Short mmCIF file of C-alpha atoms in Angstrom, two decimals:
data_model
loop_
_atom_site.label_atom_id
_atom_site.label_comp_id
_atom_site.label_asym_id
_atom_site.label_seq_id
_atom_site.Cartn_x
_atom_site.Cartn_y
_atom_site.Cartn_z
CA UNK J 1264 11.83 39.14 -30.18
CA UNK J 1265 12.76 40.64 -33.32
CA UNK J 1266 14.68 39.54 -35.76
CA UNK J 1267 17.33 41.26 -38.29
CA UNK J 1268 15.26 41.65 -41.64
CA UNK J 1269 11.73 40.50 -39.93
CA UNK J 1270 8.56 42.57 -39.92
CA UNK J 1271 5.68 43.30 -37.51
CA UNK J 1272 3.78 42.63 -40.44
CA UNK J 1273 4.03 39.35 -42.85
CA UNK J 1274 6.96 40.11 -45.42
CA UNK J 1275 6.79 38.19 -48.56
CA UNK J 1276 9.59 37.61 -51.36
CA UNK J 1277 8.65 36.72 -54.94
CA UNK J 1278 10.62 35.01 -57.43
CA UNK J 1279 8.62 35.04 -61.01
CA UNK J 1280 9.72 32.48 -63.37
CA UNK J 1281 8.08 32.13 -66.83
CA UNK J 1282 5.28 33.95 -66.08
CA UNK J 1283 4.93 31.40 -62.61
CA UNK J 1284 4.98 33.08 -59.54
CA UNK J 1285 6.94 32.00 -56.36
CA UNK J 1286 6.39 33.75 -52.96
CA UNK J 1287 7.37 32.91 -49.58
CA UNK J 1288 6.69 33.88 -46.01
CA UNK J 1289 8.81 32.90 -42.66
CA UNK J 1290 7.05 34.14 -39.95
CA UNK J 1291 8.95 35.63 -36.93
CA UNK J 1292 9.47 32.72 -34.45
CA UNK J 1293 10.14 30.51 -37.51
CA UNK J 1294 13.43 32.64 -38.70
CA UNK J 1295 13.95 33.02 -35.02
CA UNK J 1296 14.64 29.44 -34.35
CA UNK J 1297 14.72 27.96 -37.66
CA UNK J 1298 11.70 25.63 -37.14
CA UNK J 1299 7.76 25.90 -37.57
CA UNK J 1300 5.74 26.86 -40.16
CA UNK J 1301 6.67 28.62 -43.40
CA UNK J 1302 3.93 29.88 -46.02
CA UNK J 1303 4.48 29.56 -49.72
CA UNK J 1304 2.56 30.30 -52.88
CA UNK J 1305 2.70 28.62 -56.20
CA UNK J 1306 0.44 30.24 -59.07
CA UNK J 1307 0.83 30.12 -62.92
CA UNK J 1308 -1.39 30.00 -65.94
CA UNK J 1309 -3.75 27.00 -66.60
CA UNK J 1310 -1.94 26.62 -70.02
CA UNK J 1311 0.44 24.70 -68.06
CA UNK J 1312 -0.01 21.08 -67.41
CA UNK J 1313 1.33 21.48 -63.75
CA UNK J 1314 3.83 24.00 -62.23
CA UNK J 1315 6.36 23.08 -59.04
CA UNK J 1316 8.52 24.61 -56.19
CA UNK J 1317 11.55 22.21 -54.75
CA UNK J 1318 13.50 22.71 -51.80
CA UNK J 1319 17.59 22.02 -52.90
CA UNK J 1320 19.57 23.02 -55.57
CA UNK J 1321 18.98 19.93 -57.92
CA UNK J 1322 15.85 17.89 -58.89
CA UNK J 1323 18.07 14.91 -56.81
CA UNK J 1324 17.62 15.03 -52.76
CA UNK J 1325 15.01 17.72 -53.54
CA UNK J 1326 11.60 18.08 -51.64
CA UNK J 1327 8.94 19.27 -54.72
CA UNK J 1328 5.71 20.42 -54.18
CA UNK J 1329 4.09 19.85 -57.97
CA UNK J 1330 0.53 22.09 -57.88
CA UNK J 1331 -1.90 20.87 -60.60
CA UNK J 1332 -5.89 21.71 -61.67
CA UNK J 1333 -7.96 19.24 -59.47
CA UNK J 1334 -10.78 16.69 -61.28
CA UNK J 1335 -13.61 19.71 -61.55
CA UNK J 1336 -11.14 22.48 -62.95
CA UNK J 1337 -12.02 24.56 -59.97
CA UNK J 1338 -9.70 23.88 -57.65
CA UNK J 1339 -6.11 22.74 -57.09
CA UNK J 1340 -4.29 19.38 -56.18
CA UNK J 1341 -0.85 19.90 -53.94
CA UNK J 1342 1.39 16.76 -54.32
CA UNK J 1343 4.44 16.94 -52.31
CA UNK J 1344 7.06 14.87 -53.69
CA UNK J 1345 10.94 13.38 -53.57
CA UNK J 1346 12.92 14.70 -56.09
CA UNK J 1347 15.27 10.74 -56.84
CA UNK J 1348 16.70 12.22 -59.80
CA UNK J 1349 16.30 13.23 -63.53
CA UNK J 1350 13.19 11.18 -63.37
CA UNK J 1351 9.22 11.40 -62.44
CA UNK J 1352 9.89 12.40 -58.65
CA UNK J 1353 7.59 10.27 -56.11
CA UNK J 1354 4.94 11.02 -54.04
CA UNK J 1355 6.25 11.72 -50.37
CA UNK J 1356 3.92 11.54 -47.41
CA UNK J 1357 7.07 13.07 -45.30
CA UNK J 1358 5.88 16.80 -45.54
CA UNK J 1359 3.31 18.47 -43.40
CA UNK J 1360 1.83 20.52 -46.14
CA UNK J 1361 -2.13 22.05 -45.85
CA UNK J 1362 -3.63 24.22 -48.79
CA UNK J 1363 -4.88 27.62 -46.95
CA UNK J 1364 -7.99 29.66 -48.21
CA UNK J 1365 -7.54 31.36 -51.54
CA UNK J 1366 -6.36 28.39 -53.22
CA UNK J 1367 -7.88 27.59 -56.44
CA UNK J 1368 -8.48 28.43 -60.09
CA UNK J 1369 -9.39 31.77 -61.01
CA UNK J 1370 -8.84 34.18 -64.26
CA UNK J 1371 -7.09 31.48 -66.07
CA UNK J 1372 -4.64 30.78 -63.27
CA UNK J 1373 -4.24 28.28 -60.86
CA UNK J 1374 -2.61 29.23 -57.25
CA UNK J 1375 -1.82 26.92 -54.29
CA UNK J 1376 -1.31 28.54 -50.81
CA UNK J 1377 0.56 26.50 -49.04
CA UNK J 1378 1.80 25.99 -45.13
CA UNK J 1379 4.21 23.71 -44.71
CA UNK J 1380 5.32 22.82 -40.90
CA UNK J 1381 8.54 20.62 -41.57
CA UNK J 1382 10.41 22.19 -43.98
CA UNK J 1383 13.23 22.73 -42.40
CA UNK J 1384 13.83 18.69 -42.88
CA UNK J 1385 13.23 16.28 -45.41
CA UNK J 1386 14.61 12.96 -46.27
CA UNK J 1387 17.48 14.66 -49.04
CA UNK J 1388 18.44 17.35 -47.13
CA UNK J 1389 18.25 20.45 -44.84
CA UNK J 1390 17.08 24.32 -45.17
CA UNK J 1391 18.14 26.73 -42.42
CA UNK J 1392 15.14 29.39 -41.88
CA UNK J 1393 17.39 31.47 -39.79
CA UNK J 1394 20.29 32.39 -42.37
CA UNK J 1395 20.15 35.05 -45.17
CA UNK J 1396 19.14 32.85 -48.18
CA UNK J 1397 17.91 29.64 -49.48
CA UNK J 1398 18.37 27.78 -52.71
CA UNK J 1399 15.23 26.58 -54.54
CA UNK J 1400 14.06 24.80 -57.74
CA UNK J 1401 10.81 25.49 -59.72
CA UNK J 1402 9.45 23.61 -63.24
CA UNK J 1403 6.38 23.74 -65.27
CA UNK J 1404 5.43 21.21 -67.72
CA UNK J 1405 3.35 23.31 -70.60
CA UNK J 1406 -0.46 21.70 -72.03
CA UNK J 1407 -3.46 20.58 -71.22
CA UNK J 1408 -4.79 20.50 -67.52
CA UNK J 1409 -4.19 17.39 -65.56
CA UNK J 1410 -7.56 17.66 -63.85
CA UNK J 1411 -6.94 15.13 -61.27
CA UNK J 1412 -7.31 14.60 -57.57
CA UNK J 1413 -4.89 11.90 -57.52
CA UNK J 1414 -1.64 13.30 -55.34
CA UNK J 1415 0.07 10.17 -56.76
CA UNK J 1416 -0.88 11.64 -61.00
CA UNK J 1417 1.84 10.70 -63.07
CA UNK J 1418 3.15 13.64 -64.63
CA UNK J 1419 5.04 14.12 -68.01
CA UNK J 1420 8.75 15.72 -67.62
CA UNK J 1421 8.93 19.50 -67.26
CA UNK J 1422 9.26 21.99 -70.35
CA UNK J 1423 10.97 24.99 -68.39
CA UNK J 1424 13.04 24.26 -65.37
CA UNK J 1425 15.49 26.38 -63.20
CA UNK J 1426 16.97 28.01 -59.95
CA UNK J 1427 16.77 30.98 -57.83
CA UNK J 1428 18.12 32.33 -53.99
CA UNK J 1429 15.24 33.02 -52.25
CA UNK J 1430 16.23 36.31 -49.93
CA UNK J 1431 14.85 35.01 -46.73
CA UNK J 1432 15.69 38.47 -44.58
CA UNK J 1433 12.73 39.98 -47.13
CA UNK J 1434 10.92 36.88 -46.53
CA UNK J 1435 10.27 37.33 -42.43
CA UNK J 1436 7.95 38.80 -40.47
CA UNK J 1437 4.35 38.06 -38.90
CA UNK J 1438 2.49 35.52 -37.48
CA UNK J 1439 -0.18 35.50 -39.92
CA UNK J 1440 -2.07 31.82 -40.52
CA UNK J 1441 -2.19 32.56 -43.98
CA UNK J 1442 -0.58 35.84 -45.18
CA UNK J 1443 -1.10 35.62 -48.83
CA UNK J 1444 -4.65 36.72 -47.91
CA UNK J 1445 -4.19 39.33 -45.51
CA UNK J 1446 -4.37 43.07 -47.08
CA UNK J 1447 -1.79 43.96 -45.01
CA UNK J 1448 1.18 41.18 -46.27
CA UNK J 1449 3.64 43.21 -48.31
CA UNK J 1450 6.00 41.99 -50.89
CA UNK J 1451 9.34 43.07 -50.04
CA UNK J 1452 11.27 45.65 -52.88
CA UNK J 1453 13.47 43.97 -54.89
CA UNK J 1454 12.50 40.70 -54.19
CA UNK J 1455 10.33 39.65 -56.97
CA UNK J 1456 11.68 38.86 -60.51
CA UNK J 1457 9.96 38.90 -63.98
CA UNK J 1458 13.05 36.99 -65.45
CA UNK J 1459 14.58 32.96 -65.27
CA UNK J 1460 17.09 33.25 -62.91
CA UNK J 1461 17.78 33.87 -59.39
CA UNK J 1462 18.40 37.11 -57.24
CA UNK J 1463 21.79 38.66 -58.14
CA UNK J 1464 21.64 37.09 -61.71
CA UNK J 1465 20.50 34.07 -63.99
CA UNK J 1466 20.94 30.83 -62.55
CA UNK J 1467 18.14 28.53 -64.50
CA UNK J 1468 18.67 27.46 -68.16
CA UNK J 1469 18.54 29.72 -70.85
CA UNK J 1470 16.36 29.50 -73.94
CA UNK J 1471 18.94 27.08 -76.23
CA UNK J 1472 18.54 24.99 -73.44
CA UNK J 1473 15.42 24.87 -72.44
CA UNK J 1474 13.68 24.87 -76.73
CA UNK J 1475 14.40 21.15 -76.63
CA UNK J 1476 14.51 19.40 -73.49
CA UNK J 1477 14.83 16.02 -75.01
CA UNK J 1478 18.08 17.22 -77.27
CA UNK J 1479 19.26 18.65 -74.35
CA UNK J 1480 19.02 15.36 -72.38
CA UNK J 1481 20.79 13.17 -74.76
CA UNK J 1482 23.97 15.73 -74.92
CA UNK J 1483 23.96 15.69 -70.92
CA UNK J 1484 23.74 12.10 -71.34
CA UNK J 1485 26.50 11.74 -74.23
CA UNK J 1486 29.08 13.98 -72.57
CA UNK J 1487 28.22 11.85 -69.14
CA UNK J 1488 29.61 8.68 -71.21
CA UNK J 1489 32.40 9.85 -73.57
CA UNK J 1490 33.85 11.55 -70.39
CA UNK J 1491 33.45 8.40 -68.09
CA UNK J 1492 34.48 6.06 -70.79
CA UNK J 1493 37.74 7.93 -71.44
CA UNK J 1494 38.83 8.82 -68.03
CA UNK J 1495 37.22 5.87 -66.12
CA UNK J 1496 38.07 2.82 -68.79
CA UNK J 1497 40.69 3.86 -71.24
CA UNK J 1498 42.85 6.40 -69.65
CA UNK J 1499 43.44 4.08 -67.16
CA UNK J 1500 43.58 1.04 -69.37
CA UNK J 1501 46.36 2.71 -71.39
CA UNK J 1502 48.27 3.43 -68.11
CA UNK J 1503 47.87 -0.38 -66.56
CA UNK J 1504 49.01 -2.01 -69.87
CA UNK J 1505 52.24 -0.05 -70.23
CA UNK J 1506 53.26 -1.66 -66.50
CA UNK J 1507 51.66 -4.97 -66.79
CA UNK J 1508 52.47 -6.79 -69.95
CA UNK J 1509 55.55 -7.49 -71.60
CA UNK J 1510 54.73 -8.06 -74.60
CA UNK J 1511 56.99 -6.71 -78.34
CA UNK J 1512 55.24 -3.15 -79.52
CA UNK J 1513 54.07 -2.46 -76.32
CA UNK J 1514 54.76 1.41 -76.70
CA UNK J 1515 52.97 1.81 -79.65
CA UNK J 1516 49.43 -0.13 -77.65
CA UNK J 1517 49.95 2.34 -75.02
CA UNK J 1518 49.90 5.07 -77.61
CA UNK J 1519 46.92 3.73 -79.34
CA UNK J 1520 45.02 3.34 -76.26
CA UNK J 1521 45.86 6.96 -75.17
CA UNK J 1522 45.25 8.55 -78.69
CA UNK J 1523 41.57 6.46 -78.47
CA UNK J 1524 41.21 8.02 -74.93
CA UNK J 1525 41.63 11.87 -76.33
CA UNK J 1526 39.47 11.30 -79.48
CA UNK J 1527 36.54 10.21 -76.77
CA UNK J 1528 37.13 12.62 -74.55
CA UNK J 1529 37.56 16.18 -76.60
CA UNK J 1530 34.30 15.84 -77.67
CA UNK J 1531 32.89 15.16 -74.53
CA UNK J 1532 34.75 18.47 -73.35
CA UNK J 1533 32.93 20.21 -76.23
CA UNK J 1534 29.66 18.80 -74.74
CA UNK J 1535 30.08 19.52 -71.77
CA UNK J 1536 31.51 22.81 -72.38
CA UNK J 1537 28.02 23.89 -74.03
CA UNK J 1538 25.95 22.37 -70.92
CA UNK J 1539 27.89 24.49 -68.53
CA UNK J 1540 27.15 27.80 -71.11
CA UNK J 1541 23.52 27.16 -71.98
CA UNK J 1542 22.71 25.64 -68.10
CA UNK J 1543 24.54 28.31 -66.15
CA UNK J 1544 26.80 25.88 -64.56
CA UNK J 1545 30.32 27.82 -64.94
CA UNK J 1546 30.46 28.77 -61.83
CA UNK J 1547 30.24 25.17 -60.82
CA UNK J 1548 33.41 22.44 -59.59
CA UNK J 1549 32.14 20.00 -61.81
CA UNK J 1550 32.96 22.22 -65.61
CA UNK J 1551 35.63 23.76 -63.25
CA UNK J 1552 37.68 20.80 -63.14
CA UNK J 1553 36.44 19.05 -66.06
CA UNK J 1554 38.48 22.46 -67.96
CA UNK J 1555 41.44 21.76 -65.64
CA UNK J 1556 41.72 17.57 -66.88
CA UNK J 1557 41.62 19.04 -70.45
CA UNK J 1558 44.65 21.47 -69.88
CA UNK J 1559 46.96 18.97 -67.99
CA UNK J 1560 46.13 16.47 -70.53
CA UNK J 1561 47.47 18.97 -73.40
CA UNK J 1562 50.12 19.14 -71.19
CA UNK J 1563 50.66 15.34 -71.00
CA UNK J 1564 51.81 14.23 -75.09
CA UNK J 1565 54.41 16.96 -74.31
CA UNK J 1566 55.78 15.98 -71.33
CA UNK J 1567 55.73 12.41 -72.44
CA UNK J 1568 57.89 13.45 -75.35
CA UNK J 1569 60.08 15.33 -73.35
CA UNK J 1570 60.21 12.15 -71.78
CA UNK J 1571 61.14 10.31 -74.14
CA UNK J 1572 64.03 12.31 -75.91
CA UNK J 1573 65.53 12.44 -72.80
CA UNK J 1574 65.46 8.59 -71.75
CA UNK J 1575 66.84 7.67 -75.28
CA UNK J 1576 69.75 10.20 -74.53
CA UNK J 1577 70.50 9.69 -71.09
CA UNK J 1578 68.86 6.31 -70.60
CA UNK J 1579 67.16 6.69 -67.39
CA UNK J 1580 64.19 8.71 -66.26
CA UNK J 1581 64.46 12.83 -65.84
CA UNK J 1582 62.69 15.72 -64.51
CA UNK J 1583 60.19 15.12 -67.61
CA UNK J 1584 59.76 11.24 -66.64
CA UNK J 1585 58.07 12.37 -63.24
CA UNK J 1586 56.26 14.92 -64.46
CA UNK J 1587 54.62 12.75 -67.23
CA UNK J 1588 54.14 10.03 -64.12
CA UNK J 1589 52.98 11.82 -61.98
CA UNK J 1590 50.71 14.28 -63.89
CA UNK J 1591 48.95 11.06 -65.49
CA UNK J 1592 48.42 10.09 -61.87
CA UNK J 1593 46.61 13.10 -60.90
CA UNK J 1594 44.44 13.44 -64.04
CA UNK J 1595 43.29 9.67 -63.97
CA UNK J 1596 42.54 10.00 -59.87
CA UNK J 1597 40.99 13.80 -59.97
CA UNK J 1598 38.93 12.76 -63.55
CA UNK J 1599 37.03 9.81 -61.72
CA UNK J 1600 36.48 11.71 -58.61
CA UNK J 1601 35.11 14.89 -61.05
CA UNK J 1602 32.51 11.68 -62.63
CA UNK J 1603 30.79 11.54 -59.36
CA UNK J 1604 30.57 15.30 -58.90
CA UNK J 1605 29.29 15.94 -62.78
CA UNK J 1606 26.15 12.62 -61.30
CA UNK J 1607 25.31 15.15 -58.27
CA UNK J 1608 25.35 17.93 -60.50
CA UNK J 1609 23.07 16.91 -63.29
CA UNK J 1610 20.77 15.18 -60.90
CA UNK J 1611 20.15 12.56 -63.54
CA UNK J 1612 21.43 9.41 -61.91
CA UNK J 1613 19.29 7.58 -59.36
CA UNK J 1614 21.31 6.06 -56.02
CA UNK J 1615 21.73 2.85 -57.55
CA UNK J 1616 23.54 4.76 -60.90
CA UNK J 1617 25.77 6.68 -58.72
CA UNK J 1618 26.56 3.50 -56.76
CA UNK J 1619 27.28 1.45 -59.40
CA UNK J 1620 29.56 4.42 -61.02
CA UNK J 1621 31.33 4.21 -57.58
CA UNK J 1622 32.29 1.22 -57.75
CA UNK J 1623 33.40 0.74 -61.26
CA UNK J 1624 35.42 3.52 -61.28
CA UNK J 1625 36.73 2.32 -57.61
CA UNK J 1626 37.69 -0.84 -59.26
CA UNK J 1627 39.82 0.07 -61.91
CA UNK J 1628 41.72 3.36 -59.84
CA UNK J 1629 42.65 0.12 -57.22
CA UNK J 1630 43.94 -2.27 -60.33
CA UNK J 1631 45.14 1.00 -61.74
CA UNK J 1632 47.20 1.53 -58.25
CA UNK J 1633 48.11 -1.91 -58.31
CA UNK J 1634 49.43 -1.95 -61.76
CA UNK J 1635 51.89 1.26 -60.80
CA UNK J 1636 53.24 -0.42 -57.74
CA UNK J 1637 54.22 -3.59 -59.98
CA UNK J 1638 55.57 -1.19 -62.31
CA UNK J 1639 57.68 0.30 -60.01
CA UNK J 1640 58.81 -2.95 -57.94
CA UNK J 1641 59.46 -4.69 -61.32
CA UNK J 1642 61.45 -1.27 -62.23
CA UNK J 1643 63.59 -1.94 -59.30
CA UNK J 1644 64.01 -5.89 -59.68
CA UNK J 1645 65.61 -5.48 -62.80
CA UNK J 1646 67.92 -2.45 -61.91
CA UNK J 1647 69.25 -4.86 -59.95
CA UNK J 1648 69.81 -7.65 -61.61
CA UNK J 1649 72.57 -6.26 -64.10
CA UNK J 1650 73.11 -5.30 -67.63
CA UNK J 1651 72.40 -9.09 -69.14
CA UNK J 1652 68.91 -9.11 -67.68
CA UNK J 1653 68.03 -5.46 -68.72
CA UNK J 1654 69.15 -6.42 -71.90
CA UNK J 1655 66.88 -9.31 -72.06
CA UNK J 1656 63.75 -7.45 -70.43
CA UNK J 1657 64.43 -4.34 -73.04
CA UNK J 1658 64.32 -7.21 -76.26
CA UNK J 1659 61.29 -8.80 -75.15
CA UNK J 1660 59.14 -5.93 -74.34
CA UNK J 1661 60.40 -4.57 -77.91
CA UNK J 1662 62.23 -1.73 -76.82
CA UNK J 1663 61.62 1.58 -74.74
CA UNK J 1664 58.09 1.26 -72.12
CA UNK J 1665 58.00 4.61 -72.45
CA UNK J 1666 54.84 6.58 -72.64
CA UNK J 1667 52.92 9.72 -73.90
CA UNK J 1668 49.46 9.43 -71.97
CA UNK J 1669 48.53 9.31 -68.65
CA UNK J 1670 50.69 6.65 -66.98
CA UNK J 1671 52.43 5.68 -64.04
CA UNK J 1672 55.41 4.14 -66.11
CA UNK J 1673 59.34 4.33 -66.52
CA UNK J 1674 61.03 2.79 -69.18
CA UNK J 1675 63.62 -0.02 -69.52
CA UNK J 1676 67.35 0.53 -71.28
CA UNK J 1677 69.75 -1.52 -72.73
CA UNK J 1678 73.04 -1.27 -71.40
CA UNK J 1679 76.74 -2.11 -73.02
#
């Protein structure tokens, strides 16, 4: 049977990525039923310390294979590995990988050719053989030669790193053993790609990224903790106080905790607003949303003053009150939820990291909950017990309980 987009002969696509070279072949029964063998190449100049291919989208639930000079300089080491994160990835016995004839090192380049019969499978994820396209990762880490036969070698972090779409319908065709050395394997038009990024445009870092990978880390890392600090801790800390103490200046704490909140957060917008640029990530949910929080929370001051005006003339809540509620509600829920998608996204965090940020921020959106429920019952208990106890709850809490920052408060009145 024949396939859409397979070949009597092996087809291969090429992705080249800083001057490494990426090719792949799915022969006919494989992209048929979406399992068996698939045949990959990895080459790139022996100026580079190692060079890798990953199966995924992210260096987290990735499978990598990392391709490295073996102990003589003649030949090449394949270590498949589990991408766990922003970190070394570990060696993986799960994939059945062999290195086919014509691997080696040759004219100052070293080139694994690789079969692989469980791709299709591995412990992070899933690739589907049989549909149009396929996401992968590739890094190389540029110096000296490893020189090792050790498929465990510990390997420094990467200097380039990216993305690409491999076009599988160019990739089919053939039921070669090892088509990267048969004359009559073709590489398919349009598949192969002398720039960074992927097929139909750049999807790997660009060069302000990728010129200092360490500087680069620490601003991924600093915009990960201004943003969780602000919308995980004192967002929500700002919102919880206004509802559960009763204590004289209470306004102005809630104020003070909000205003904190913003100054930690803008620049953690700014932060993460270059990431997305220099990374290629705007077409992501994570900077998506993360853009959206920042709007509504311009939004919020006004509301809240709105808010405000209006209880002092009217002395109860108004269209502005549950708009300021409410849109404080949304922004604290949707800005932890957006902290877990901007962990997946940078691929940094190991399982236990993304647990433990789970949790936390699980923590304080139930006491957060909590806290607006009290509010709200509390609200009610004194509505009802006439103007002499309102009168006392408004002198002790110093006035107004009114808010300008996320929160899911009212505020209390003085009657007669």
């Amino acid at each position: 049977m024949t396939i859409p987009g397979s070949s009597v002969y092996a087809q291969i696509a090429q992705q080249c990525q800083q001057a490494a070279c990426y090719s792949l072949n799915i022969p006919e029964e494989t992209g048929a039923t979406g399992k068996g063998d698939i045949y990959f190449q990895v080459s790139a100049p022996t100026s580079n310390s190692w060079v890798a291919l990953g199966q995924g989208s992210h260096m987290a639930g990735s499978s990598i294979f990392v391709v490295y000079t073996s102990s003589d300089g003649k030949n090449v080491t394949l270590s498949p590995r589990a991408g766990v994160g922003h970190v070394e990835p570990e060696f993986s016995s799960g994939p059945q990988v062999t290195l086919l004839n014509g691997s080696g090192v040759s004219n100052g380049s070293m080139t694994a050719n690789i079969k692989c019969s469980n791709c299709d499978s591995w412990s992070g994820g899933t690739m589907d053989f049989t549909s149009n396209s396929g996401t992968w990762i590739w890094a190389v880490r540029s110096g000296p030669a490893l020189n090792s036969d050790l498929t465990d070698q510990s390997i420094l972090q990467h200097s380039e790193e990216g993305s690409f779409a491999f076009d599988f319908t160019k990739a089919r065709g053939g039921n070669d053993v090892n088509p990267f050395t048969n004359a009559s394997a073709t590489i398919a038009p349009g598949s192969s790609s002398g720039g960074s990024g992927a097929s139909g445009g750049d999807t790997g870092p660009d060069s302000t990224f990728t010129a200092n990978p360490q500087r680069s880390r620490n601003i991924i890392i600093a915009h990960g903790v201004m943003a969780s600090l602000a919308l995980v801790i004192f967002f929500p800390l700002g919102a919880v106080v206004i509802r559960a103490l009763n204590i004289s200046g209470l306004t102005w704490l809630h104020a003070a905790l909000q205003t904190f909140a913003y100054v930690v957060y803008i620049p953690a917008v700014g932060l993460g607003c270059w990431i997305a640029v220099h990374k290629r990530y705007l077409n992501e949910h994570h900077p998506a949303i993360g853009l959206a929080i920042f709007i509504l929370l311009i939004l919020q001051p006004i509301f809240g003053s709105l808010h405000h005006n209006a209880f002092k003339k009217h002395g109860g809540r108004s269209i502005w009150s549950h708009a300021h509620i409410w849109l404080g509600r949304v922004i604290i829920t949707l800005g932890m939820i957006n902290g877990g998608l901007g962990l997946l996204l940078a691929g940094n965090a190991s399982r236990g990291q993304q647990i433990a940020y789970g949790v936390v921020a699980g923590i304080v959106w139930v006491a957060y909950v909590i806290s607006a429920i009290f509010g709200e019952a509390n609200k009610a208990k004194v509505a009802q017990a006439g103007p002499s106890q309102q009168s006392s709850k408004f002198a002790s809490s110093g006035g107004e309980t009114g808010s300008w920052g996320p929160t899911s408060g009212g505020e209390q009145v003085r009657k007669g």
